Amino acid sequence: MYLSIIRGAATGPARAPGAVPSTVVGLGLVSLITDISAEMITAVLPLYLMYGVGVGFLHLGAIEGLYAGATAVLRLAGGYLADRLGKPKAVAVAGYGLSALAKLGLPAAGGWLPGISLAIAADRAGKGIRTGPRDAMITLATPADTLGRAFGVHRAMDTTGALLGPLVATGLIALAAGYHAVFAVSFALGLTGVLVLVFFVPTPTAPPPPRARVAPRVALATLTAPGVRRACLVAALLGLVTIGDMVLYVAVQQRAGLPAGVLPLLPLGTALTFLLAAAPVGRLADRLGRWRVFLAGHGLLLLAYLLVGFAATGWVGAALALGLHGLFYAATDGVLMAYVSPMFPTALRSTGLAAVQAAQALARAAGAVAVGAALQFTTVPTAFAGLAVLLGAAIAIGARLGRPA
């Protein structure tokens, strides 16, 4: 699927016009393998927690909040360390390694919620450490005018893993291998992703910047620039009313009247749409303006909220809601990084991207807990109607504060 996009990919001036750099392709392969590992866990956790352990929406929302929030502070730490040392690849390897090791904590925890939460926190901490340096490597290898396309290709490869992960997990469950087999295979794949990163992704060749360029006060001044502040504020506002994936899938399953056994397969609807749309939407963002596309993506999420709250019945309703969810990710995930990356100097690229991601992650963590509580104590239509209103207001604020690029 990616051959027409990455054909001739290579670093340096010999790269064919429009080709995606090999660094981006290599990081995409790492993300593909790692996302198979991660989404195996994500696919079975709602089924395991809701119908196995017996938690409600409130606990599921809290775990979803942990999923998002555990990365926030370490995103900043990982990004700044990568800039300070001038070694984004080394920091990314550490993050991927921590996530792989965390998979071993899940079988050890059994059905003990604190243990499950600790393993999830460690996994998400690894994600937080690696994300800023990894995205910085993408921007350092890609011309500024094709960043949307590069991030789209990377996210498409990443999402291929998200598509395969639930299939692998469901296959293992169907073979009666049990949850422990899912956790063991997830660990093995996570370790494979680390090895691919170490041995097959080029190390950035630029020398470490002078320490004065990455001193804390310089980093703070960069992060408080007006454009950066606006981007962080809007990303946080939108994050507050962005429902967590696990909660959304459970809501779709229940509202559509689908059997509980299909719950691990619902992420496939989101992932398939994201996979098909990520690269084309990235190219569209390069042409039409990344901020416009970013806000439009949240408009699609608003439509998904209305559909789940009031019209998602049967397989068709579920498919439409999950398709909108996938388009939302295609129009926002990599597009936001492509939009903000030119705001930061090369010496602080990892730190800057991590700061925007951290603001978004903290907001999504708080929002996940609030949405879980709302669903626990009100009806699904009421909760999703409120989400739609708040999201519409946040989009309007983003349109007013943002500056299309």
mmCIF file of C-alpha atoms in Angstrom:
data_model
loop_
_atom_site.group_PDB
_atom_site.id
_atom_site.type_symbol
_atom_site.label_atom_id
_atom_site.label_comp_id
_atom_site.label_asym_id
_atom_site.label_seq_id
_atom_site.Cartn_x
_atom_site.Cartn_y
_atom_site.Cartn_z
ATOM 1 C CA MET A 1 0.000 0.000 0.000
ATOM 2 C CA TYR A 2 2.915 2.302 0.689
ATOM 3 C CA LEU A 3 5.013 1.441 -2.378
ATOM 4 C CA SER A 4 3.850 4.396 -4.450
ATOM 5 C CA ILE A 5 4.581 6.704 -1.535
ATOM 6 C CA ILE A 6 7.975 5.464 -0.398
ATOM 7 C CA ARG A 7 9.429 4.250 -3.706
ATOM 8 C CA GLY A 8 12.932 5.537 -4.001
ATOM 9 C CA ALA A 9 13.029 6.726 -0.400
ATOM 10 C CA ALA A 10 16.540 7.636 0.630
ATOM 11 C CA THR A 11 18.320 10.251 2.623
ATOM 12 C CA GLY A 12 20.320 13.061 1.136
ATOM 13 C CA PRO A 13 20.007 15.042 -2.066
ATOM 14 C CA ALA A 14 19.672 11.927 -4.225
ATOM 15 C CA ARG A 15 16.172 11.336 -2.926
ATOM 16 C CA ALA A 16 13.553 11.386 -5.676
ATOM 17 C CA PRO A 17 11.287 14.443 -5.690
ATOM 18 C CA GLY A 18 8.382 13.892 -3.360
ATOM 19 C CA ALA A 19 9.805 10.642 -1.938
ATOM 20 C CA VAL A 20 9.573 10.082 1.783
ATOM 21 C CA PRO A 21 12.975 9.926 3.553
ATOM 22 C CA SER A 22 14.210 6.539 4.705
ATOM 23 C CA THR A 23 14.242 7.762 8.304
ATOM 24 C CA VAL A 24 10.481 8.304 8.118
ATOM 25 C CA VAL A 25 9.946 4.859 6.572
ATOM 26 C CA GLY A 26 12.173 3.219 9.178
ATOM 27 C CA LEU A 27 10.381 4.944 12.037
ATOM 28 C CA GLY A 28 7.093 3.971 10.443
ATOM 29 C CA LEU A 29 8.162 0.318 10.471
ATOM 30 C CA VAL A 30 9.137 0.592 14.145
ATOM 31 C CA SER A 31 5.755 2.146 14.921
ATOM 32 C CA LEU A 32 3.949 -0.511 12.896
ATOM 33 C CA ILE A 33 5.507 -3.340 14.902
ATOM 34 C CA THR A 34 5.141 -1.510 18.209
ATOM 35 C CA ASP A 35 1.512 -0.671 17.525
ATOM 36 C CA ILE A 36 0.681 -4.324 16.863
ATOM 37 C CA SER A 37 2.078 -4.933 20.347
ATOM 38 C CA ALA A 38 0.233 -2.005 21.948
ATOM 39 C CA GLU A 39 -3.113 -2.499 20.224
ATOM 40 C CA MET A 40 -3.207 -6.156 21.171
ATOM 41 C CA ILE A 41 -3.430 -4.932 24.757
ATOM 42 C CA THR A 42 -5.800 -2.056 23.983
ATOM 43 C CA ALA A 43 -8.150 -4.420 22.144
ATOM 44 C CA VAL A 44 -8.549 -6.909 24.981
ATOM 45 C CA LEU A 45 -8.447 -4.529 27.962
ATOM 46 C CA PRO A 46 -12.040 -3.199 27.688
ATOM 47 C CA LEU A 47 -13.405 -6.742 27.336
ATOM 48 C CA TYR A 48 -11.216 -7.979 30.178
ATOM 49 C CA LEU A 49 -11.997 -5.075 32.508
ATOM 50 C CA MET A 50 -15.699 -4.552 31.768
ATOM 51 C CA TYR A 51 -16.815 -8.150 31.374
ATOM 52 C CA GLY A 52 -14.045 -10.029 33.180
ATOM 53 C CA VAL A 53 -12.959 -7.975 36.178
ATOM 54 C CA GLY A 54 -16.368 -6.227 36.270
ATOM 55 C CA VAL A 55 -15.423 -2.530 36.359
ATOM 56 C CA GLY A 56 -17.887 0.198 35.336
ATOM 57 C CA PHE A 57 -17.566 3.257 33.079
ATOM 58 C CA LEU A 58 -16.110 5.286 35.970
ATOM 59 C CA HIS A 59 -13.173 2.910 36.472
ATOM 60 C CA LEU A 60 -12.722 2.474 32.735
ATOM 61 C CA GLY A 61 -12.583 6.250 32.320
ATOM 62 C CA ALA A 62 -9.996 6.487 35.109
ATOM 63 C CA ILE A 63 -7.822 3.854 33.431
ATOM 64 C CA GLU A 64 -8.274 5.676 30.113
ATOM 65 C CA GLY A 65 -7.166 8.867 31.857
ATOM 66 C CA LEU A 66 -4.094 7.055 33.140
ATOM 67 C CA TYR A 67 -3.431 5.888 29.576
ATOM 68 C CA ALA A 68 -3.355 9.495 28.389
ATOM 69 C CA GLY A 69 -1.965 11.306 31.411
ATOM 70 C CA ALA A 70 0.913 9.027 32.375
ATOM 71 C CA THR A 71 2.795 10.232 29.302
ATOM 72 C CA ALA A 72 2.505 13.969 29.875
ATOM 73 C CA VAL A 73 5.382 14.903 32.183
ATOM 74 C CA LEU A 74 7.716 12.336 30.664
ATOM 75 C CA ARG A 75 6.983 13.689 27.188
ATOM 76 C CA LEU A 76 8.598 16.931 28.272
ATOM 77 C CA ALA A 77 11.447 15.170 30.047
ATOM 78 C CA GLY A 78 12.151 12.888 27.090
ATOM 79 C CA GLY A 79 11.962 15.724 24.577
ATOM 80 C CA TYR A 80 14.254 18.012 26.549
ATOM 81 C CA LEU A 81 16.764 15.228 27.266
ATOM 82 C CA ALA A 82 16.928 14.397 23.559
ATOM 83 C CA ASP A 83 17.669 18.040 22.726
ATOM 84 C CA ARG A 84 20.110 18.494 25.595
ATOM 85 C CA LEU A 85 22.130 15.431 24.631
ATOM 86 C CA GLY A 86 21.627 15.874 20.902
ATOM 87 C CA LYS A 87 20.647 12.172 20.749
ATOM 88 C CA PRO A 88 16.956 11.826 19.901
ATOM 89 C CA LYS A 89 17.383 8.253 18.694
ATOM 90 C CA ALA A 90 18.947 7.073 21.968
ATOM 91 C CA VAL A 91 16.119 8.602 24.010
ATOM 92 C CA ALA A 92 13.537 7.088 21.668
ATOM 93 C CA VAL A 93 15.150 3.646 22.123
ATOM 94 C CA ALA A 94 14.851 4.018 25.902
ATOM 95 C CA GLY A 95 11.151 4.866 25.590
ATOM 96 C CA TYR A 96 10.363 1.983 23.279
ATOM 97 C CA GLY A 97 12.302 -0.369 25.552
ATOM 98 C CA LEU A 98 10.360 0.678 28.650
ATOM 99 C CA SER A 99 7.037 0.111 26.878
ATOM 100 C CA ALA A 100 8.134 -3.367 25.809
ATOM 101 C CA LEU A 101 9.185 -4.344 29.330
ATOM 102 C CA ALA A 102 5.908 -3.016 30.776
ATOM 103 C CA LYS A 103 4.004 -5.713 28.868
ATOM 104 C CA LEU A 104 5.511 -8.272 31.235
ATOM 105 C CA GLY A 105 3.794 -6.554 34.163
ATOM 106 C CA LEU A 106 0.292 -7.299 32.891
ATOM 107 C CA PRO A 107 0.319 -11.085 33.374
ATOM 108 C CA ALA A 108 2.023 -10.589 36.729
ATOM 109 C CA ALA A 109 -0.825 -8.299 37.860
ATOM 110 C CA GLY A 110 -3.566 -10.831 37.137
ATOM 111 C CA GLY A 111 -6.920 -9.208 37.902
ATOM 112 C CA TRP A 112 -5.466 -6.804 40.506
ATOM 113 C CA LEU A 113 -6.436 -3.308 39.320
ATOM 114 C CA PRO A 114 -3.532 -1.416 40.987
ATOM 115 C CA GLY A 115 -1.065 -3.778 39.321
ATOM 116 C CA ILE A 116 -2.761 -3.397 35.948
ATOM 117 C CA SER A 117 -2.700 0.380 36.392
ATOM 118 C CA LEU A 118 1.015 0.331 37.250
ATOM 119 C CA ALA A 119 1.846 -1.724 34.157
ATOM 120 C CA ILE A 120 -0.240 0.612 31.987
ATOM 121 C CA ALA A 121 1.483 3.642 33.532
ATOM 122 C CA ALA A 122 4.913 2.190 32.722
ATOM 123 C CA ASP A 123 3.853 1.412 29.148
ATOM 124 C CA ARG A 124 2.463 4.915 28.650
ATOM 125 C CA ALA A 125 5.555 6.448 30.291
ATOM 126 C CA GLY A 126 7.656 4.766 27.633
ATOM 127 C CA LYS A 127 5.371 6.182 24.967
ATOM 128 C CA GLY A 128 5.754 9.626 26.481
ATOM 129 C CA ILE A 129 9.549 9.435 26.495
ATOM 130 C CA ARG A 130 9.826 8.312 22.886
ATOM 131 C CA THR A 131 7.181 10.357 21.077
ATOM 132 C CA GLY A 132 8.841 13.795 21.027
ATOM 133 C CA PRO A 133 12.294 12.539 19.926
ATOM 134 C CA ARG A 134 10.725 10.259 17.297
ATOM 135 C CA ASP A 135 8.618 13.043 15.792
ATOM 136 C CA ALA A 136 11.625 15.370 15.909
ATOM 137 C CA MET A 137 13.604 12.822 13.863
ATOM 138 C CA ILE A 138 10.816 12.896 11.275
ATOM 139 C CA THR A 139 10.933 16.701 11.022
ATOM 140 C CA LEU A 140 14.744 16.790 10.849
ATOM 141 C CA ALA A 141 14.734 14.365 7.909
ATOM 142 C CA THR A 142 11.895 16.009 5.946
ATOM 143 C CA PRO A 143 11.623 19.293 3.994
ATOM 144 C CA ALA A 144 9.248 21.717 5.712
ATOM 145 C CA ASP A 145 6.784 21.871 2.812
ATOM 146 C CA THR A 146 6.130 18.118 2.883
ATOM 147 C CA LEU A 147 5.873 17.575 6.635
ATOM 148 C CA GLY A 148 2.158 16.847 6.471
ATOM 149 C CA ARG A 149 2.777 14.105 3.920
ATOM 150 C CA ALA A 150 5.672 12.626 5.911
ATOM 151 C CA PHE A 151 3.650 12.498 9.111
ATOM 152 C CA GLY A 152 0.736 11.064 7.162
ATOM 153 C CA VAL A 153 2.896 8.220 5.831
ATOM 154 C CA HIS A 154 4.332 7.554 9.289
ATOM 155 C CA ARG A 155 0.885 7.561 10.906
ATOM 156 C CA ALA A 156 -0.468 5.303 8.156
ATOM 157 C CA MET A 157 2.252 2.743 8.857
ATOM 158 C CA ASP A 158 1.653 3.159 12.580
ATOM 159 C CA THR A 159 -2.040 2.537 12.028
ATOM 160 C CA THR A 160 -1.337 -0.627 10.050
ATOM 161 C CA GLY A 161 -0.060 -1.956 13.352
ATOM 162 C CA ALA A 162 -3.201 -0.699 15.066
ATOM 163 C CA LEU A 163 -5.211 -2.628 12.475
ATOM 164 C CA LEU A 164 -3.265 -5.866 12.910
ATOM 165 C CA GLY A 165 -3.028 -5.767 16.715
ATOM 166 C CA PRO A 166 -6.698 -6.531 17.448
ATOM 167 C CA LEU A 167 -6.685 -9.273 14.802
ATOM 168 C CA VAL A 168 -3.683 -10.967 16.415
ATOM 169 C CA ALA A 169 -5.221 -10.626 19.891
ATOM 170 C CA THR A 170 -8.607 -11.937 18.746
ATOM 171 C CA GLY A 171 -6.940 -14.859 16.978
ATOM 172 C CA LEU A 172 -5.058 -15.827 20.127
ATOM 173 C CA ILE A 173 -8.228 -15.602 22.212
ATOM 174 C CA ALA A 174 -10.140 -17.649 19.628
ATOM 175 C CA LEU A 175 -7.450 -20.332 19.837
ATOM 176 C CA ALA A 176 -8.083 -20.444 23.586
ATOM 177 C CA ALA A 177 -4.531 -19.259 24.207
ATOM 178 C CA GLY A 178 -5.769 -16.913 26.918
ATOM 179 C CA TYR A 179 -4.843 -13.406 28.006
ATOM 180 C CA HIS A 180 -1.328 -14.404 29.114
ATOM 181 C CA ALA A 181 -0.489 -15.492 25.576
ATOM 182 C CA VAL A 182 -1.663 -12.104 24.311
ATOM 183 C CA PHE A 183 0.616 -10.362 26.822
ATOM 184 C CA ALA A 184 3.611 -12.577 25.937
ATOM 185 C CA VAL A 185 3.282 -12.041 22.174
ATOM 186 C CA SER A 186 2.828 -8.312 22.789
ATOM 187 C CA PHE A 187 6.131 -8.209 24.692
ATOM 188 C CA ALA A 188 7.957 -10.105 21.926
ATOM 189 C CA LEU A 189 6.709 -7.698 19.271
ATOM 190 C CA GLY A 190 7.597 -4.679 21.403
ATOM 191 C CA LEU A 191 11.147 -5.994 21.742
ATOM 192 C CA THR A 192 11.319 -6.555 17.978
ATOM 193 C CA GLY A 193 10.375 -2.906 17.419
ATOM 194 C CA VAL A 194 13.252 -1.807 19.641
ATOM 195 C CA LEU A 195 15.724 -3.929 17.670
ATOM 196 C CA VAL A 196 14.497 -2.525 14.348
ATOM 197 C CA LEU A 197 14.973 1.012 15.676
ATOM 198 C CA VAL A 198 18.482 0.273 16.928
ATOM 199 C CA PHE A 199 19.775 -1.459 13.813
ATOM 200 C CA PHE A 200 17.757 -0.145 10.846
ATOM 201 C CA VAL A 201 16.820 3.495 11.506
ATOM 202 C CA PRO A 202 19.569 5.994 10.622
ATOM 203 C CA THR A 203 20.974 8.023 13.500
ATOM 204 C CA PRO A 204 20.729 11.807 12.913
ATOM 205 C CA THR A 205 24.192 12.990 11.902
ATOM 206 C CA ALA A 206 23.946 16.603 13.077
ATOM 207 C CA PRO A 207 26.312 17.341 15.990
ATOM 208 C CA PRO A 208 24.790 18.116 19.394
ATOM 209 C CA PRO A 209 23.900 21.827 19.634
ATOM 210 C CA PRO A 210 25.797 24.065 22.063
ATOM 211 C CA ARG A 211 24.309 23.729 25.543
ATOM 212 C CA ALA A 212 23.431 27.422 25.553
ATOM 213 C CA ARG A 213 20.867 26.769 22.809
ATOM 214 C CA VAL A 214 19.030 24.207 24.930
ATOM 215 C CA ALA A 215 19.410 25.849 28.331
ATOM 216 C CA PRO A 216 16.176 25.738 30.404
ATOM 217 C CA ARG A 217 15.566 29.481 30.077
ATOM 218 C CA VAL A 218 15.955 29.303 26.288
ATOM 219 C CA ALA A 219 13.570 26.362 26.138
ATOM 220 C CA LEU A 220 11.053 28.204 28.329
ATOM 221 C CA ALA A 221 11.235 31.304 26.137
ATOM 222 C CA THR A 222 10.588 29.175 23.045
ATOM 223 C CA LEU A 223 7.647 27.376 24.632
ATOM 224 C CA THR A 224 5.992 30.606 25.745
ATOM 225 C CA ALA A 225 6.079 32.278 22.314
ATOM 226 C CA PRO A 226 2.575 33.500 21.320
ATOM 227 C CA GLY A 227 2.022 30.990 18.513
ATOM 228 C CA VAL A 228 3.129 28.082 20.685
ATOM 229 C CA ARG A 229 0.909 29.209 23.563
ATOM 230 C CA ARG A 230 -2.110 29.387 21.265
ATOM 231 C CA ALA A 231 -1.436 25.934 19.834
ATOM 232 C CA CYS A 232 -1.028 24.410 23.311
ATOM 233 C CA LEU A 233 -4.170 26.130 24.593
ATOM 234 C CA VAL A 234 -6.349 24.973 21.711
ATOM 235 C CA ALA A 235 -4.877 21.447 21.751
ATOM 236 C CA ALA A 236 -5.676 21.257 25.471
ATOM 237 C CA LEU A 237 -9.217 22.616 25.062
ATOM 238 C CA LEU A 238 -9.952 20.101 22.329
ATOM 239 C CA GLY A 239 -8.277 17.344 24.338
ATOM 240 C CA LEU A 240 -10.614 17.971 27.276
ATOM 241 C CA VAL A 241 -13.603 16.947 25.156
ATOM 242 C CA THR A 242 -11.920 14.129 23.188
ATOM 243 C CA ILE A 243 -13.306 10.830 24.438
ATOM 244 C CA GLY A 244 -10.893 8.008 25.153
ATOM 245 C CA ASP A 245 -10.793 5.141 22.670
ATOM 246 C CA MET A 246 -11.741 2.384 25.113
ATOM 247 C CA VAL A 247 -14.756 4.300 26.417
ATOM 248 C CA LEU A 248 -15.878 5.105 22.880
ATOM 249 C CA TYR A 249 -15.673 1.478 21.770
ATOM 250 C CA VAL A 250 -17.713 0.286 24.754
ATOM 251 C CA ALA A 251 -20.300 3.025 24.117
ATOM 252 C CA VAL A 252 -20.524 2.080 20.424
ATOM 253 C CA GLN A 253 -20.894 -1.614 21.279
ATOM 254 C CA GLN A 254 -23.660 -0.956 23.769
ATOM 255 C CA ARG A 255 -25.548 1.675 21.757
ATOM 256 C CA ALA A 256 -25.381 -0.362 18.541
ATOM 257 C CA GLY A 257 -26.604 -3.444 20.359
ATOM 258 C CA LEU A 258 -23.609 -5.562 19.317
ATOM 259 C CA PRO A 259 -22.487 -8.723 21.162
ATOM 260 C CA ALA A 260 -19.833 -8.130 23.835
ATOM 261 C CA GLY A 261 -17.544 -10.597 22.067
ATOM 262 C CA VAL A 262 -17.007 -8.234 19.121
ATOM 263 C CA LEU A 263 -15.626 -5.470 21.352
ATOM 264 C CA PRO A 264 -11.945 -6.309 20.624
ATOM 265 C CA LEU A 265 -12.678 -5.967 16.897
ATOM 266 C CA LEU A 266 -14.214 -2.485 17.002
ATOM 267 C CA PRO A 267 -10.815 -0.706 16.917
ATOM 268 C CA LEU A 268 -10.411 -2.162 13.420
ATOM 269 C CA GLY A 269 -13.033 0.239 12.086
ATOM 270 C CA THR A 270 -11.097 3.233 13.385
ATOM 271 C CA ALA A 271 -7.734 1.822 12.338
ATOM 272 C CA LEU A 272 -8.751 0.904 8.793
ATOM 273 C CA THR A 273 -10.157 4.363 8.112
ATOM 274 C CA PHE A 274 -7.113 6.022 9.670
ATOM 275 C CA LEU A 275 -4.820 3.823 7.572
ATOM 276 C CA LEU A 276 -6.514 4.698 4.294
ATOM 277 C CA ALA A 277 -6.888 8.405 5.041
ATOM 278 C CA ALA A 278 -3.688 9.403 6.881
ATOM 279 C CA ALA A 279 -1.379 9.991 3.901
ATOM 280 C CA PRO A 280 -3.974 11.670 1.622
ATOM 281 C CA VAL A 281 -5.167 13.912 4.451
ATOM 282 C CA GLY A 282 -1.559 14.811 5.268
ATOM 283 C CA ARG A 283 -1.008 15.924 1.672
ATOM 284 C CA LEU A 284 -4.296 17.853 1.796
ATOM 285 C CA ALA A 285 -3.142 19.618 4.966
ATOM 286 C CA ASP A 286 0.104 20.688 3.243
ATOM 287 C CA ARG A 287 -1.985 22.319 0.497
ATOM 288 C CA LEU A 288 -5.027 23.717 2.323
ATOM 289 C CA GLY A 289 -3.490 24.618 5.662
ATOM 290 C CA ARG A 290 -2.692 22.311 8.553
ATOM 291 C CA TRP A 291 -4.620 24.271 11.177
ATOM 292 C CA ARG A 292 -7.798 24.237 9.086
ATOM 293 C CA VAL A 293 -7.565 20.491 8.588
ATOM 294 C CA PHE A 294 -6.806 19.959 12.293
ATOM 295 C CA LEU A 295 -9.982 21.789 13.328
ATOM 296 C CA ALA A 296 -12.031 20.094 10.602
ATOM 297 C CA GLY A 297 -10.937 16.746 12.036
ATOM 298 C CA HIS A 298 -12.485 17.672 15.358
ATOM 299 C CA GLY A 299 -15.661 18.590 13.472
ATOM 300 C CA LEU A 300 -15.770 14.972 12.277
ATOM 301 C CA LEU A 301 -15.394 13.824 15.884
ATOM 302 C CA LEU A 302 -18.373 16.007 16.807
ATOM 303 C CA LEU A 303 -20.448 14.188 14.180
ATOM 304 C CA ALA A 304 -19.308 10.873 15.662
ATOM 305 C CA TYR A 305 -20.526 12.000 19.094
ATOM 306 C CA LEU A 306 -23.966 12.842 17.723
ATOM 307 C CA LEU A 307 -24.139 9.548 15.880
ATOM 308 C CA VAL A 308 -23.197 7.473 18.929
ATOM 309 C CA GLY A 309 -25.510 9.437 21.181
ATOM 310 C CA PHE A 310 -28.597 9.393 18.998
ATOM 311 C CA ALA A 311 -28.355 7.173 15.921
ATOM 312 C CA ALA A 312 -25.712 4.429 16.200
ATOM 313 C CA THR A 313 -27.838 1.267 15.968
ATOM 314 C CA GLY A 314 -26.697 -1.992 14.409
ATOM 315 C CA TRP A 315 -23.577 -2.691 12.430
ATOM 316 C CA VAL A 316 -24.115 0.183 9.983
ATOM 317 C CA GLY A 317 -24.351 2.777 12.750
ATOM 318 C CA ALA A 318 -21.285 1.354 14.454
ATOM 319 C CA ALA A 319 -19.315 1.363 11.184
ATOM 320 C CA LEU A 320 -20.216 4.998 10.487
ATOM 321 C CA ALA A 321 -19.219 6.096 13.994
ATOM 322 C CA LEU A 322 -15.900 4.247 13.828
ATOM 323 C CA GLY A 323 -15.226 5.597 10.327
ATOM 324 C CA LEU A 324 -15.683 9.166 11.561
ATOM 325 C CA HIS A 325 -13.408 8.362 14.488
ATOM 326 C CA GLY A 326 -10.698 7.155 12.104
ATOM 327 C CA LEU A 327 -11.018 10.256 9.919
ATOM 328 C CA PHE A 328 -10.701 12.379 13.046
ATOM 329 C CA TYR A 329 -7.347 10.764 13.828
ATOM 330 C CA ALA A 330 -6.165 11.097 10.222
ATOM 331 C CA ALA A 331 -6.896 14.842 10.261
ATOM 332 C CA THR A 332 -5.404 15.597 13.675
ATOM 333 C CA ASP A 333 -2.667 13.277 14.921
ATOM 334 C CA GLY A 334 0.248 13.913 12.569
ATOM 335 C CA VAL A 335 -1.259 17.143 11.202
ATOM 336 C CA LEU A 336 -0.867 18.931 14.541
ATOM 337 C CA MET A 337 2.815 17.938 14.729
ATOM 338 C CA ALA A 338 3.372 19.112 11.150
ATOM 339 C CA TYR A 339 1.694 22.435 12.005
ATOM 340 C CA VAL A 340 3.690 23.233 15.146
ATOM 341 C CA SER A 341 7.126 21.848 14.244
ATOM 342 C CA PRO A 342 8.256 24.902 12.201
ATOM 343 C CA MET A 343 7.616 27.049 15.303
ATOM 344 C CA PHE A 344 10.611 25.484 17.074
ATOM 345 C CA PRO A 345 14.328 25.816 16.286
ATOM 346 C CA THR A 346 16.098 22.601 15.382
ATOM 347 C CA ALA A 347 17.953 22.533 18.706
ATOM 348 C CA LEU A 348 14.647 22.489 20.617
ATOM 349 C CA ARG A 349 12.458 20.533 18.203
ATOM 350 C CA SER A 350 12.003 17.490 20.491
ATOM 351 C CA THR A 351 11.202 19.686 23.486
ATOM 352 C CA GLY A 352 8.695 21.799 21.568
ATOM 353 C CA LEU A 353 6.802 18.903 20.054
ATOM 354 C CA ALA A 354 6.760 17.147 23.419
ATOM 355 C CA ALA A 355 5.321 20.252 25.112
ATOM 356 C CA VAL A 356 2.373 20.418 22.723
ATOM 357 C CA GLN A 357 1.796 16.682 23.099
ATOM 358 C CA ALA A 358 1.986 16.977 26.897
ATOM 359 C CA ALA A 359 -0.653 19.719 27.005
ATOM 360 C CA GLN A 360 -2.920 17.576 24.862
ATOM 361 C CA ALA A 361 -2.250 14.419 26.910
ATOM 362 C CA LEU A 362 -2.970 16.069 30.268
ATOM 363 C CA ALA A 363 -6.223 17.492 28.946
ATOM 364 C CA ARG A 364 -7.274 14.149 27.477
ATOM 365 C CA ALA A 365 -6.529 12.445 30.795
ATOM 366 C CA ALA A 366 -8.807 14.849 32.666
ATOM 367 C CA GLY A 367 -11.440 14.575 29.973
ATOM 368 C CA ALA A 368 -11.379 10.773 30.030
ATOM 369 C CA VAL A 369 -12.123 10.702 33.761
ATOM 370 C CA ALA A 370 -14.913 13.260 33.372
ATOM 371 C CA VAL A 371 -16.496 11.399 30.460
ATOM 372 C CA GLY A 372 -16.305 8.102 32.346
ATOM 373 C CA ALA A 373 -18.060 9.709 35.321
ATOM 374 C CA ALA A 374 -20.712 11.251 33.070
ATOM 375 C CA LEU A 375 -21.454 7.899 31.455
ATOM 376 C CA GLN A 376 -21.569 6.204 34.862
ATOM 377 C CA PHE A 377 -24.151 8.585 36.291
ATOM 378 C CA THR A 378 -26.131 9.759 33.230
ATOM 379 C CA THR A 379 -27.388 8.221 29.997
ATOM 380 C CA VAL A 380 -25.220 7.818 26.903
ATOM 381 C CA PRO A 381 -27.309 10.317 24.833
ATOM 382 C CA THR A 382 -27.043 12.952 27.576
ATOM 383 C CA ALA A 383 -23.291 12.505 27.964
ATOM 384 C CA PHE A 384 -22.600 12.567 24.230
ATOM 385 C CA ALA A 385 -24.878 15.560 23.639
ATOM 386 C CA GLY A 386 -22.918 17.483 26.262
ATOM 387 C CA LEU A 387 -19.641 16.417 24.673
ATOM 388 C CA ALA A 388 -20.825 17.596 21.247
ATOM 389 C CA VAL A 389 -21.770 21.047 22.591
ATOM 390 C CA LEU A 390 -18.463 21.474 24.408
ATOM 391 C CA LEU A 391 -16.460 20.251 21.428
ATOM 392 C CA GLY A 392 -18.265 22.687 19.124
ATOM 393 C CA ALA A 393 -17.352 25.540 21.470
ATOM 394 C CA ALA A 394 -13.713 24.422 21.577
ATOM 395 C CA ILE A 395 -13.549 24.272 17.761
ATOM 396 C CA ALA A 396 -14.939 27.812 17.562
ATOM 397 C CA ILE A 397 -12.286 29.037 20.013
ATOM 398 C CA GLY A 398 -9.580 27.261 17.994
ATOM 399 C CA ALA A 399 -10.784 28.893 14.776
ATOM 400 C CA ARG A 400 -10.606 32.312 16.435
ATOM 401 C CA LEU A 401 -7.255 31.896 18.188
ATOM 402 C CA GLY A 402 -5.419 29.861 15.581
ATOM 403 C CA ARG A 403 -3.492 31.090 12.612
ATOM 404 C CA PRO A 404 -3.909 28.870 9.532
ATOM 405 C CA ALA A 405 -0.602 27.702 8.080
#
